[in-house]
GROMACS .gro file of C-alpha atoms in nm:
model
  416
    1UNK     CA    1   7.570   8.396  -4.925
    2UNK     CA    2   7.455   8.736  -4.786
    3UNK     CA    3   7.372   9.036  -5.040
    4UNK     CA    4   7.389   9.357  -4.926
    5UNK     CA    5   7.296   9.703  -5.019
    6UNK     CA    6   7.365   9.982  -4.762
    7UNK     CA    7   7.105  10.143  -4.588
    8UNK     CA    8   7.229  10.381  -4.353
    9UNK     CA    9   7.355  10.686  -4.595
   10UNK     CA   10   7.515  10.835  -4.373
   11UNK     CA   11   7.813  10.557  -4.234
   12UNK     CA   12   8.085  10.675  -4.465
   13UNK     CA   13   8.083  11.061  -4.364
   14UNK     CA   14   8.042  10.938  -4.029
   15UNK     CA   15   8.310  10.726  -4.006
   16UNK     CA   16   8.553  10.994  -4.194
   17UNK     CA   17   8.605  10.717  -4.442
   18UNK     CA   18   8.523  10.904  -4.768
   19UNK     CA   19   8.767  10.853  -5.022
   20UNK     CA   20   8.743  10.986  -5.400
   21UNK     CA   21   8.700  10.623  -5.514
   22UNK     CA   22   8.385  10.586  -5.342
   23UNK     CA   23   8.219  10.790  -5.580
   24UNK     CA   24   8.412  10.598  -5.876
   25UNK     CA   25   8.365  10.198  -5.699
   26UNK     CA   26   8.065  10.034  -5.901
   27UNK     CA   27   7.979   9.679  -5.965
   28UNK     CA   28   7.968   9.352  -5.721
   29UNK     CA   29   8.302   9.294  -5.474
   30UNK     CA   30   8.231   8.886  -5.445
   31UNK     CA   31   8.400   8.790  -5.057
   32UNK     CA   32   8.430   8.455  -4.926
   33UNK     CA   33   8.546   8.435  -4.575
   34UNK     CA   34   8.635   8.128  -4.347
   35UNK     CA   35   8.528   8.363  -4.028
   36UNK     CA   36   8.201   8.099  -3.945
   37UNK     CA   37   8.233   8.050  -3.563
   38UNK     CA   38   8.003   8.301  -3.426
   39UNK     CA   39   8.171   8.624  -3.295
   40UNK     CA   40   8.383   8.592  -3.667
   41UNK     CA   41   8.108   8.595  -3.850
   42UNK     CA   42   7.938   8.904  -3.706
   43UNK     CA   43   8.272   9.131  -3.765
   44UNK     CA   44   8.252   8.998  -4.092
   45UNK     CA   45   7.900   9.058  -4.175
   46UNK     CA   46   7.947   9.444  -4.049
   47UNK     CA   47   8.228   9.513  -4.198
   48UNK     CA   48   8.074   9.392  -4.541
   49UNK     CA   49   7.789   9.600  -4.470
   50UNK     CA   50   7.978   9.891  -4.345
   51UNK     CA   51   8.181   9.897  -4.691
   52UNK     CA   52   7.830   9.848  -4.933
   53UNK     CA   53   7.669  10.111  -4.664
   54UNK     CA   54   8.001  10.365  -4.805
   55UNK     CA   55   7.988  10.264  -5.183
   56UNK     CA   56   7.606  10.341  -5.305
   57UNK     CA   57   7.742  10.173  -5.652
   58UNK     CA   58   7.878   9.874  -5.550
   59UNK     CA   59   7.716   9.559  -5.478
   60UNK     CA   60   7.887   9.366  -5.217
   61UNK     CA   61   7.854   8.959  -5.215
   62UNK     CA   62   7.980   8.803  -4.886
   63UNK     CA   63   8.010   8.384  -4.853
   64UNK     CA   64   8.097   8.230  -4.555
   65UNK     CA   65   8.246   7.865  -4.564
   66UNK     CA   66   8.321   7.675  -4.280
   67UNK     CA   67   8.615   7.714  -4.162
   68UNK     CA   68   8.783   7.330  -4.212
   69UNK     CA   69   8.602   7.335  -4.527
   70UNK     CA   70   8.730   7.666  -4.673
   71UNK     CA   71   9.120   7.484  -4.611
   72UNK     CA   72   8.966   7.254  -4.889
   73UNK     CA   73   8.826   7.440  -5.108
   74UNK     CA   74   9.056   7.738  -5.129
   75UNK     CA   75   9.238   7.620  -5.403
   76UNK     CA   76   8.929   7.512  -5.609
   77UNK     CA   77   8.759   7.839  -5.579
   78UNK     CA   78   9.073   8.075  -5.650
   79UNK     CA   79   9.140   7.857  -5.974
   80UNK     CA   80   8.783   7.876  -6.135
   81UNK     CA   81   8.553   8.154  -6.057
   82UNK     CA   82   8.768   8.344  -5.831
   83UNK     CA   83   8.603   8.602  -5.584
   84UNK     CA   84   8.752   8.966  -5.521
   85UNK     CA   85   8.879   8.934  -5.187
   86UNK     CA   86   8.954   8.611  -4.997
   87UNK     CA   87   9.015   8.494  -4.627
   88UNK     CA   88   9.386   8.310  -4.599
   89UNK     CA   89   9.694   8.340  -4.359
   90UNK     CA   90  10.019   8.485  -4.319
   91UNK     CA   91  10.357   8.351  -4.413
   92UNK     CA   92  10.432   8.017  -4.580
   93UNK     CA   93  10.090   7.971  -4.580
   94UNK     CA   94  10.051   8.237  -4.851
   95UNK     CA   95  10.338   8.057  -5.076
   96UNK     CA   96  10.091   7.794  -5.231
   97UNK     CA   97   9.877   8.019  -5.377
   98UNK     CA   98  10.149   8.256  -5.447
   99UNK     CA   99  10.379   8.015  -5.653
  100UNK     CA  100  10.093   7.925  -5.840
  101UNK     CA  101  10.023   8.299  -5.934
  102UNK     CA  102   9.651   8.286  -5.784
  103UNK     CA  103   9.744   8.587  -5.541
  104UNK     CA  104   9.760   8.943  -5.671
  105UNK     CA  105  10.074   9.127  -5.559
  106UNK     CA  106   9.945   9.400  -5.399
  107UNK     CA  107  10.303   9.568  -5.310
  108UNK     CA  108  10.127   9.879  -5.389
  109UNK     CA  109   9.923   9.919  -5.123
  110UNK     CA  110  10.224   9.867  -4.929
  111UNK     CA  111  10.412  10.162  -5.079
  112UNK     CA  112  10.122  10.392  -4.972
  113UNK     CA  113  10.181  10.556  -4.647
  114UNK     CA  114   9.884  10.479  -4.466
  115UNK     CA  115   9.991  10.140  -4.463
  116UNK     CA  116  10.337  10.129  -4.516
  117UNK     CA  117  10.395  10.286  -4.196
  118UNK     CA  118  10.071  10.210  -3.979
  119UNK     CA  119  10.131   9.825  -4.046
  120UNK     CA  120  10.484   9.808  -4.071
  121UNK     CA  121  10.542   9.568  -3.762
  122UNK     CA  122  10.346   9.302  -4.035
  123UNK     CA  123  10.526   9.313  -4.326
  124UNK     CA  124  10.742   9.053  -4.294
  125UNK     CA  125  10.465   8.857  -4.257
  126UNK     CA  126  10.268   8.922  -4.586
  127UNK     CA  127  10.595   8.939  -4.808
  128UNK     CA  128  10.746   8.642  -5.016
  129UNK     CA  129  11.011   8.697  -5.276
  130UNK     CA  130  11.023   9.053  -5.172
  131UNK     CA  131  10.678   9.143  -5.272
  132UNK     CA  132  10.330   9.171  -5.045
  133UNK     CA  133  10.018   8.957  -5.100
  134UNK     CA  134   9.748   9.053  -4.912
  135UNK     CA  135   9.682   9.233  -4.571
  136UNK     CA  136   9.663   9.152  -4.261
  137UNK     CA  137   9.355   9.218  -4.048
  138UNK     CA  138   9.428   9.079  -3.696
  139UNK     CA  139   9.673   8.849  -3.507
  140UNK     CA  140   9.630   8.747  -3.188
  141UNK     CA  141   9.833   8.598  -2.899
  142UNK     CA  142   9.864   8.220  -2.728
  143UNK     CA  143   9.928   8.149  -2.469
  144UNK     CA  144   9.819   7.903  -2.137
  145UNK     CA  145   9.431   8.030  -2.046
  146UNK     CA  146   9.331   7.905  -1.690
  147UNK     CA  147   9.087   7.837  -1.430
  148UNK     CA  148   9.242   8.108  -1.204
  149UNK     CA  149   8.997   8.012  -0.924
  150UNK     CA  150   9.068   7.654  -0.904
  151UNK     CA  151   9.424   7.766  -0.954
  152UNK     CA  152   9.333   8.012  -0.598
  153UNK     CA  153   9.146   7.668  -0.470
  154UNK     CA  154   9.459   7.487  -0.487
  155UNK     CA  155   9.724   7.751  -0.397
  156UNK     CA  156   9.863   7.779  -0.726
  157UNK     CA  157  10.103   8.070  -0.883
  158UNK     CA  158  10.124   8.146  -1.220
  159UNK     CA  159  10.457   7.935  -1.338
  160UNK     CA  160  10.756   8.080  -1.487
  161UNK     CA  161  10.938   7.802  -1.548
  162UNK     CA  162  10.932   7.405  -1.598
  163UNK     CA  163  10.941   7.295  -1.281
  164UNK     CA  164  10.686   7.498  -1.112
  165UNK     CA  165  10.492   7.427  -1.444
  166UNK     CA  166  10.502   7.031  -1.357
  167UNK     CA  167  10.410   7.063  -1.000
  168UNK     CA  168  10.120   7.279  -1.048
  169UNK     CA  169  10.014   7.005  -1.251
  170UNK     CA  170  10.100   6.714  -1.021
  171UNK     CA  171   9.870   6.931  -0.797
  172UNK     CA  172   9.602   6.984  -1.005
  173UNK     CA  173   9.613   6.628  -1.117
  174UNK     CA  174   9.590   6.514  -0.686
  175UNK     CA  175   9.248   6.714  -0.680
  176UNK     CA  176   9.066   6.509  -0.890
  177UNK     CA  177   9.131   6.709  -1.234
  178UNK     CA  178   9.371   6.741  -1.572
  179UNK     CA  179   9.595   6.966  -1.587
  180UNK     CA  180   9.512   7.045  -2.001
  181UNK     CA  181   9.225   7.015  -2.197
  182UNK     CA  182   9.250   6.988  -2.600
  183UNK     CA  183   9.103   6.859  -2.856
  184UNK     CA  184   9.355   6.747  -3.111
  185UNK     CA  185   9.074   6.560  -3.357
  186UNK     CA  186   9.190   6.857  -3.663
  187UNK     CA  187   9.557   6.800  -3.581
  188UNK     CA  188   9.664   7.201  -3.530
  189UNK     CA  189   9.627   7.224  -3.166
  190UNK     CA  190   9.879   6.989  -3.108
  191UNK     CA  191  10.083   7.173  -3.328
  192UNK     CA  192  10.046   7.452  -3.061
  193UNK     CA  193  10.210   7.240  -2.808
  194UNK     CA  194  10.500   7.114  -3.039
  195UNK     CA  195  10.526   7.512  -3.139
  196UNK     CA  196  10.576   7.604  -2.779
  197UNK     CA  197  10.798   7.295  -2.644
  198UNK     CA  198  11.021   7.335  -2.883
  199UNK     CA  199  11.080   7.727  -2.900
  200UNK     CA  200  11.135   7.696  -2.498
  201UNK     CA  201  11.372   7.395  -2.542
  202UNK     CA  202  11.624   7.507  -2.831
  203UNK     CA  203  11.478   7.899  -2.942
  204UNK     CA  204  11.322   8.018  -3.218
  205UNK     CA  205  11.610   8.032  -3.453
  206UNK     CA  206  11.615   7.640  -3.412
  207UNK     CA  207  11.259   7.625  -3.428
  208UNK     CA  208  11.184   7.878  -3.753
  209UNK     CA  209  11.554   7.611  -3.916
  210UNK     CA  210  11.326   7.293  -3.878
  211UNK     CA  211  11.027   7.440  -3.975
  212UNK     CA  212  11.198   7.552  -4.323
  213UNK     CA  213  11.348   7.222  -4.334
  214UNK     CA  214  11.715   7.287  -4.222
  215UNK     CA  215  11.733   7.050  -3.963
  216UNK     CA  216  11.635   6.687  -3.949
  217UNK     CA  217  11.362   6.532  -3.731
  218UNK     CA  218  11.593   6.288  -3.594
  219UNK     CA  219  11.823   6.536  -3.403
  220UNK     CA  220  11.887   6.525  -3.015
  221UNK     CA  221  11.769   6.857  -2.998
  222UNK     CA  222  11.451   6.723  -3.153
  223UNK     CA  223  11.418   6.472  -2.940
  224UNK     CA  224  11.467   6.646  -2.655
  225UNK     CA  225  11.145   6.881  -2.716
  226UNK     CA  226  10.945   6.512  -2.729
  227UNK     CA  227  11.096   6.434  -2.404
  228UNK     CA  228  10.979   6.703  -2.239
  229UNK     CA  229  10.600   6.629  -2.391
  230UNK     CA  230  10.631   6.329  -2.300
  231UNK     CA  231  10.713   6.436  -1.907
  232UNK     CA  232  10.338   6.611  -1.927
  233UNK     CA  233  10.177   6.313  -2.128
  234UNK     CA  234  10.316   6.029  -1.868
  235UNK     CA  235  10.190   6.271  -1.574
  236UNK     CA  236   9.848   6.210  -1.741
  237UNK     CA  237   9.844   6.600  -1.793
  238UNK     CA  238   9.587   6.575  -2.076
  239UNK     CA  239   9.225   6.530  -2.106
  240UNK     CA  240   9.170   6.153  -2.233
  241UNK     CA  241   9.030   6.098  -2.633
  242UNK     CA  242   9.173   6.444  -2.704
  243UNK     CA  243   9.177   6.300  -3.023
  244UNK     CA  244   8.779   6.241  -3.089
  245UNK     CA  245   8.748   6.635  -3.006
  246UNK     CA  246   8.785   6.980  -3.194
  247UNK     CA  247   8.939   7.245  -3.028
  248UNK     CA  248   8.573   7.379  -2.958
  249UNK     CA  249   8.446   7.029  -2.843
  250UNK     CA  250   8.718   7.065  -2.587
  251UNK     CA  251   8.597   7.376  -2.411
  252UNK     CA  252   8.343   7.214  -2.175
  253UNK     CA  253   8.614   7.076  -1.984
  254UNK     CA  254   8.733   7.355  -1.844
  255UNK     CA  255   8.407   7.552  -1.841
  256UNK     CA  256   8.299   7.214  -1.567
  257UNK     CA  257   8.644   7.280  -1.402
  258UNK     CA  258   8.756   6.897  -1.564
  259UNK     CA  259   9.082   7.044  -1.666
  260UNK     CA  260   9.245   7.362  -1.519
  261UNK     CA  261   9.402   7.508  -1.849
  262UNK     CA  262   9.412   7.523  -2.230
  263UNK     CA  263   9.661   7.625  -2.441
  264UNK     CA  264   9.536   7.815  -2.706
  265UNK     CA  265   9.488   8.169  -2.851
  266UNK     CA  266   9.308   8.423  -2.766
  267UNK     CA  267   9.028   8.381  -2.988
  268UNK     CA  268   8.889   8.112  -2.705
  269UNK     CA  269   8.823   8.377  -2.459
  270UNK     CA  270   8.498   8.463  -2.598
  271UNK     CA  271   8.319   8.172  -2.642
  272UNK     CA  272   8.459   8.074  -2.270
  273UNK     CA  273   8.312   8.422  -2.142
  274UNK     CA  274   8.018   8.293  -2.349
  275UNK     CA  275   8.002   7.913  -2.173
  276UNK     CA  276   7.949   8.152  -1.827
  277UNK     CA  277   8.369   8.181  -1.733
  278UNK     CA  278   8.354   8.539  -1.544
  279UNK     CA  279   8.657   8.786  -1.534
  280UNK     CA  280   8.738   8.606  -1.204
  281UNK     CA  281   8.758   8.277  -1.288
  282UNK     CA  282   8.957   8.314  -1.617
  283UNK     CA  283   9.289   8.466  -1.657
  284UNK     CA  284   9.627   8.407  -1.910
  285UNK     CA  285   9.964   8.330  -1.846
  286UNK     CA  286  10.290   8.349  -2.065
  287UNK     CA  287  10.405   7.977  -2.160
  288UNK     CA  288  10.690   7.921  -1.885
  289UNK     CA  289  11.068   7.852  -1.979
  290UNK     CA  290  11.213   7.543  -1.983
  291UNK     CA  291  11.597   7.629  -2.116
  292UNK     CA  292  11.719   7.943  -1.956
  293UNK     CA  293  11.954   7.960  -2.226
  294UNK     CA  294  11.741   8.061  -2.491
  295UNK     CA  295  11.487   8.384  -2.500
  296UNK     CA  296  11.079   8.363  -2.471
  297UNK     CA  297  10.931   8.354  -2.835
  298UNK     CA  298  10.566   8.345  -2.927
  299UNK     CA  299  10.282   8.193  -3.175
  300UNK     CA  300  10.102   8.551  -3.279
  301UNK     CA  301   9.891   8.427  -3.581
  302UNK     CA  302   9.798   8.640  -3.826
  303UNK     CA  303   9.515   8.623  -4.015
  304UNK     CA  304   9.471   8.808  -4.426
  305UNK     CA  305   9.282   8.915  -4.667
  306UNK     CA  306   9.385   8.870  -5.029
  307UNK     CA  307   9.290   8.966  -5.350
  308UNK     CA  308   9.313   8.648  -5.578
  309UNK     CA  309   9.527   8.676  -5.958
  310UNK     CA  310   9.101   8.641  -6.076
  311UNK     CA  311   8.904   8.866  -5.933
  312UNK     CA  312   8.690   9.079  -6.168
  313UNK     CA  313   8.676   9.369  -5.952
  314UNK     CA  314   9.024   9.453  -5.818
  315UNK     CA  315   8.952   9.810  -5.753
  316UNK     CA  316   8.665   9.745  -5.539
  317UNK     CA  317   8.913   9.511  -5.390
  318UNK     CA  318   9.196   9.740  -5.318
  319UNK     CA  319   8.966   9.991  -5.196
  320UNK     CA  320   8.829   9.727  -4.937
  321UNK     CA  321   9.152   9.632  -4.840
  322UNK     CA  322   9.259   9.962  -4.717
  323UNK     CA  323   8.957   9.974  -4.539
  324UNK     CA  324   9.012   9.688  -4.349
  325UNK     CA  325   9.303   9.760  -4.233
  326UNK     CA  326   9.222  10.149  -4.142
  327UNK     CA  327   9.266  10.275  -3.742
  328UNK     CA  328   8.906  10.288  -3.694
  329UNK     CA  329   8.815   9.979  -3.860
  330UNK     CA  330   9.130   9.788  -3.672
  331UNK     CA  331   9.022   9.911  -3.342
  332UNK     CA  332   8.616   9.803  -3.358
  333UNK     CA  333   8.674   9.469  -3.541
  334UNK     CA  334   8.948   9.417  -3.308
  335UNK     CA  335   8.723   9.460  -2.962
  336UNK     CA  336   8.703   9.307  -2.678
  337UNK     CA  337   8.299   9.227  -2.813
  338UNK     CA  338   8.406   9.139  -3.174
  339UNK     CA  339   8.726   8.948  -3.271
  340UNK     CA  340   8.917   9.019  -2.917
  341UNK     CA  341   9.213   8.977  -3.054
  342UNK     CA  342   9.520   9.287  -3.126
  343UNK     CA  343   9.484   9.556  -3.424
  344UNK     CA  344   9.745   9.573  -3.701
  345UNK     CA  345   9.753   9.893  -3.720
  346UNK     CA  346   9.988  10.079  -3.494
  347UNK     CA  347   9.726  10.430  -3.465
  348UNK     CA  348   9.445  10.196  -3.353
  349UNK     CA  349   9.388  10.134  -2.998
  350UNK     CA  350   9.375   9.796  -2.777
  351UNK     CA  351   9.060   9.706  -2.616
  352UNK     CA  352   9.046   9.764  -2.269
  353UNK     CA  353   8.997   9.407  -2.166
  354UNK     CA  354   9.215   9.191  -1.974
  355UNK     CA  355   9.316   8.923  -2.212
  356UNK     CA  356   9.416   9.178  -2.469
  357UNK     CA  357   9.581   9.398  -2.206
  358UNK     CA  358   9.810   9.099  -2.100
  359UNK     CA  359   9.859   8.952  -2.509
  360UNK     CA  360   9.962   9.322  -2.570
  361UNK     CA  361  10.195   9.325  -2.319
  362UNK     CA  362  10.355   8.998  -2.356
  363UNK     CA  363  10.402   9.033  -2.765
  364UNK     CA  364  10.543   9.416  -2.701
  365UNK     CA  365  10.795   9.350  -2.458
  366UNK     CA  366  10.836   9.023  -2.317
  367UNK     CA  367  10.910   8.801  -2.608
  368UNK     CA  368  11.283   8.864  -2.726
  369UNK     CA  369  11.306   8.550  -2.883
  370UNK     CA  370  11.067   8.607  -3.141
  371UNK     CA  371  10.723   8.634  -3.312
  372UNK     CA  372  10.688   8.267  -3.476
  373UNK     CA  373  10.308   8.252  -3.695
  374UNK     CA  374  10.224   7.901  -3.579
  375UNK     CA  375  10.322   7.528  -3.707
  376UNK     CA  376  10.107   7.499  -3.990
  377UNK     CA  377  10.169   7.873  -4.142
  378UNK     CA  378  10.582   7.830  -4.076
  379UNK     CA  379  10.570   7.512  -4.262
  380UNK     CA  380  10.525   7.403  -4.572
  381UNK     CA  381  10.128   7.304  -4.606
  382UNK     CA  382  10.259   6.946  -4.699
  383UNK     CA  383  10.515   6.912  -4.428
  384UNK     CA  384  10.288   7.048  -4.172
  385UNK     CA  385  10.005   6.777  -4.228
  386UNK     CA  386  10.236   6.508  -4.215
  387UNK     CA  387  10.427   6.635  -3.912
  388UNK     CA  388  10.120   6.734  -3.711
  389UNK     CA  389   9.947   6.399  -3.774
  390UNK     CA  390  10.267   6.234  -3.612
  391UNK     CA  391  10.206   6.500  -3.294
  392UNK     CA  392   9.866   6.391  -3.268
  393UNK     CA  393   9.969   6.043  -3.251
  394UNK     CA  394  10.269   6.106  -3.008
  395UNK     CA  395   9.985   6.235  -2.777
  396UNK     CA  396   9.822   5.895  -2.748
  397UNK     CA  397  10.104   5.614  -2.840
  398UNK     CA  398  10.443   5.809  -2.702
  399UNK     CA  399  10.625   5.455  -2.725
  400UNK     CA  400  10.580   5.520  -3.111
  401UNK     CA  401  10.794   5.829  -3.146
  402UNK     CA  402  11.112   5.630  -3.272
  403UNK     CA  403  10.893   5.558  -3.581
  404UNK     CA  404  10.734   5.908  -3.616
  405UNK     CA  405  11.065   6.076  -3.602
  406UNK     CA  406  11.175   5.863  -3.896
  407UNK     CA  407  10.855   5.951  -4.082
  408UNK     CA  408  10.888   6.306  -4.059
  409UNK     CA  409  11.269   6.279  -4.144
  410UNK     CA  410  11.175   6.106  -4.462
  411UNK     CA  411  10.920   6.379  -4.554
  412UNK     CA  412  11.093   6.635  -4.448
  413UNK     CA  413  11.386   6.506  -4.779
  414UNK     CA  414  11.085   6.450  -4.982
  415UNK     CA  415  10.899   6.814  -4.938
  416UNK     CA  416  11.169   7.032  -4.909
   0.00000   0.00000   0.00000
């Protein structure tokens, strides 16, 4: 846990942050955040500071908790000795802890104008039975991140559809490499794949319907998203033991140049840059179309702040909320050198860096379809672990998918 009282008197005038209940905000604001990798946990730390630096009064606690951990604990810690603010995710992730009443509705932060219209594009996102709980402080785009000089090497174009997508694998795969690294050992980054297979094959309408439990498991059209995995995983596409890795324990292969590409979001551009990846050997591309019949629609994660049902100092909380999610804050936690991933809040500016640039561009105009918030946030928390588990093992024992279908299909009556 980190204490902190402000030292530099000055921050909040010079930030133009002053507010009359800085004056008025007294007391400890207890935080506990799952931001622990690295570059997370500094924006965290200095925003935490930044806020005790602005409120001579108030005390401000900040915990960090691993970040598979905090999934865990979350529950535990919001029912008994709840802090102020809290770390969680958008959408049906939120509707645990909102059923249960441990979120505060904070719809009336919404109604005020600074955030009612700065973060309108988000809204949907934080509200459940017409009501918001929580903020959002960034999302972030996914999207296929590759080698672009072994891509150059081999005379390879960025793909735009399935076809060219398969043969600049078959290529890649001829040179001595794999086309995809990932480590699938936590389950969600297959989940990515499924996410992205499916919204290509039958849209997102079809995709958000089985997510919410509309459509069963054991449709053609679900099968048909499998068979085009399963094109990729008999091609040998993916790094082998995926399944002993994390997501993070998967980097190294493409920092060696073992695999080519990763599909993942943006938040593994820094610690790539960080491996020794330079501008010119890294660059994105938009996950290709498979069915030209349906529109381009996109994972964009976002990631909230909550204040849970109880916290003992809700004020401080509020007031610590609207900080977060303030232009000036939005735009430095957002940076290319802190969280490099998009602001929430429409009068912030985008980083000038090339990932962003291209994430920016793809979520603003080039993905009609729609803006899904990943597997495991548009599914029930139940549904998803069961469903992801079977994704994981599709990866590495395709022959069972027959059986993992009907699993899914059986949960999928049970859960919803």
């Amino acid at each position: 846990m980190t204490k902190l009282k402000g030292t530099v008197a000055g921050l909040a005038l010079g930030l133009g942050l002053v507010t009359s209940a800085q004056a008025e905000l007294s007391g400890t604001l207890k935080i506990f955040s799952d931001m622990s990798n690295p570059a997370p946990r500094a924006v965290m730390e200095q925003m935490a500071e930044d806020f005790d630096a602005m409120h001579p009064n108030l005390s401000v606690e900040l915990t960090v908790i691993d970040r598979e951990a905090y999934k865990t604990q979350i529950r535990n810690f919001l029912t008994a000795n709840a802090p102020d603010v809290a770390n969680w995710y958008a959408a049906n992730r939120m509707r645990p802890y909102v059923s249960a009443g441990l979120f505060e509705d904070v719809s009336d932060l919404w109604a005020e104008p600074a955030i009612a219209d700065a973060l309108a594009s988000t809204k949907g996102a934080m509200t459940l039975d017409g009501k918001q709980w929580g903020v959002p402080y960034t999302y972030y785009q996914w999207g296929v991140y590759y080698r672009e000089d072994i891509y150059n090497e081999l005379g390879l174009e960025e793909p735009t559809d399935w076809e060219s997508f398969k043969s600049n694998c078959q290529k890649i795969l001829d040179s001595g490499r794999k086309c995809f690294t990932i480590g699938s050992k936590f389950l969600w980054t297959a989940g990515g794949w499924f996410d992205y297979l499916n919204m290509r094959t039958n849209g997102y309408d079809f995709h958000m319907a089985l997510t919410n439990g509309e459509v069963a498991w054991t449709d053609d059209r679900v099968k048909q998203t499998f068979a085009n995995w399963r094109e990729l995983i008999d091609m040998g596409a993916f790094i082998d033991n995926h399944q002993s890795y994390s997501w993070q324990e998967a980097l190294p292969f493409m920092v060696k140049g073992e695999a080519a590409a990763y599909l993942m979001g943006n938040f593994a551009v820094a610690p790539l840059r960080e491996a020794g990846l330079s501008n010119d050997q890294l660059d994105f591309y938009q996950f290709p179309t498979i069915n030209p019949d349906v529109e381009r629609a996109e994972d964009a994660p976002t990631d909230t702040f909550h204040i849970p049902a109880g916290a003992q100092n809700k004020e401080a909380a509020r007031e610590f909320l609207r900080f977060v999610v303030s232009a000036d804050n939005q735009t430095k936690i957002n940076g290319g050198n802190a969280l490099g991933q998009l602001p929430v809040n429409s009068g912030s500016s985008v980083d000038d860096d090339e990932m962003l640039n291209q994430g920016f561009e793809m979520l603003s105009s080039n993905s009609p379809g729609g803006i899904a918030q990943f597997f495991d946030r548009d599914a029930p928390a139940e549904m998803a672990s069961i469903a992801m588990e079977g994704f994981q093992e599709f990866m590495v024992f395709p022959d069972n998918l027959d059986d993992i279908l009907s699993r899914l299909e059986k949960a999928r009556e049970r859960v919803y």
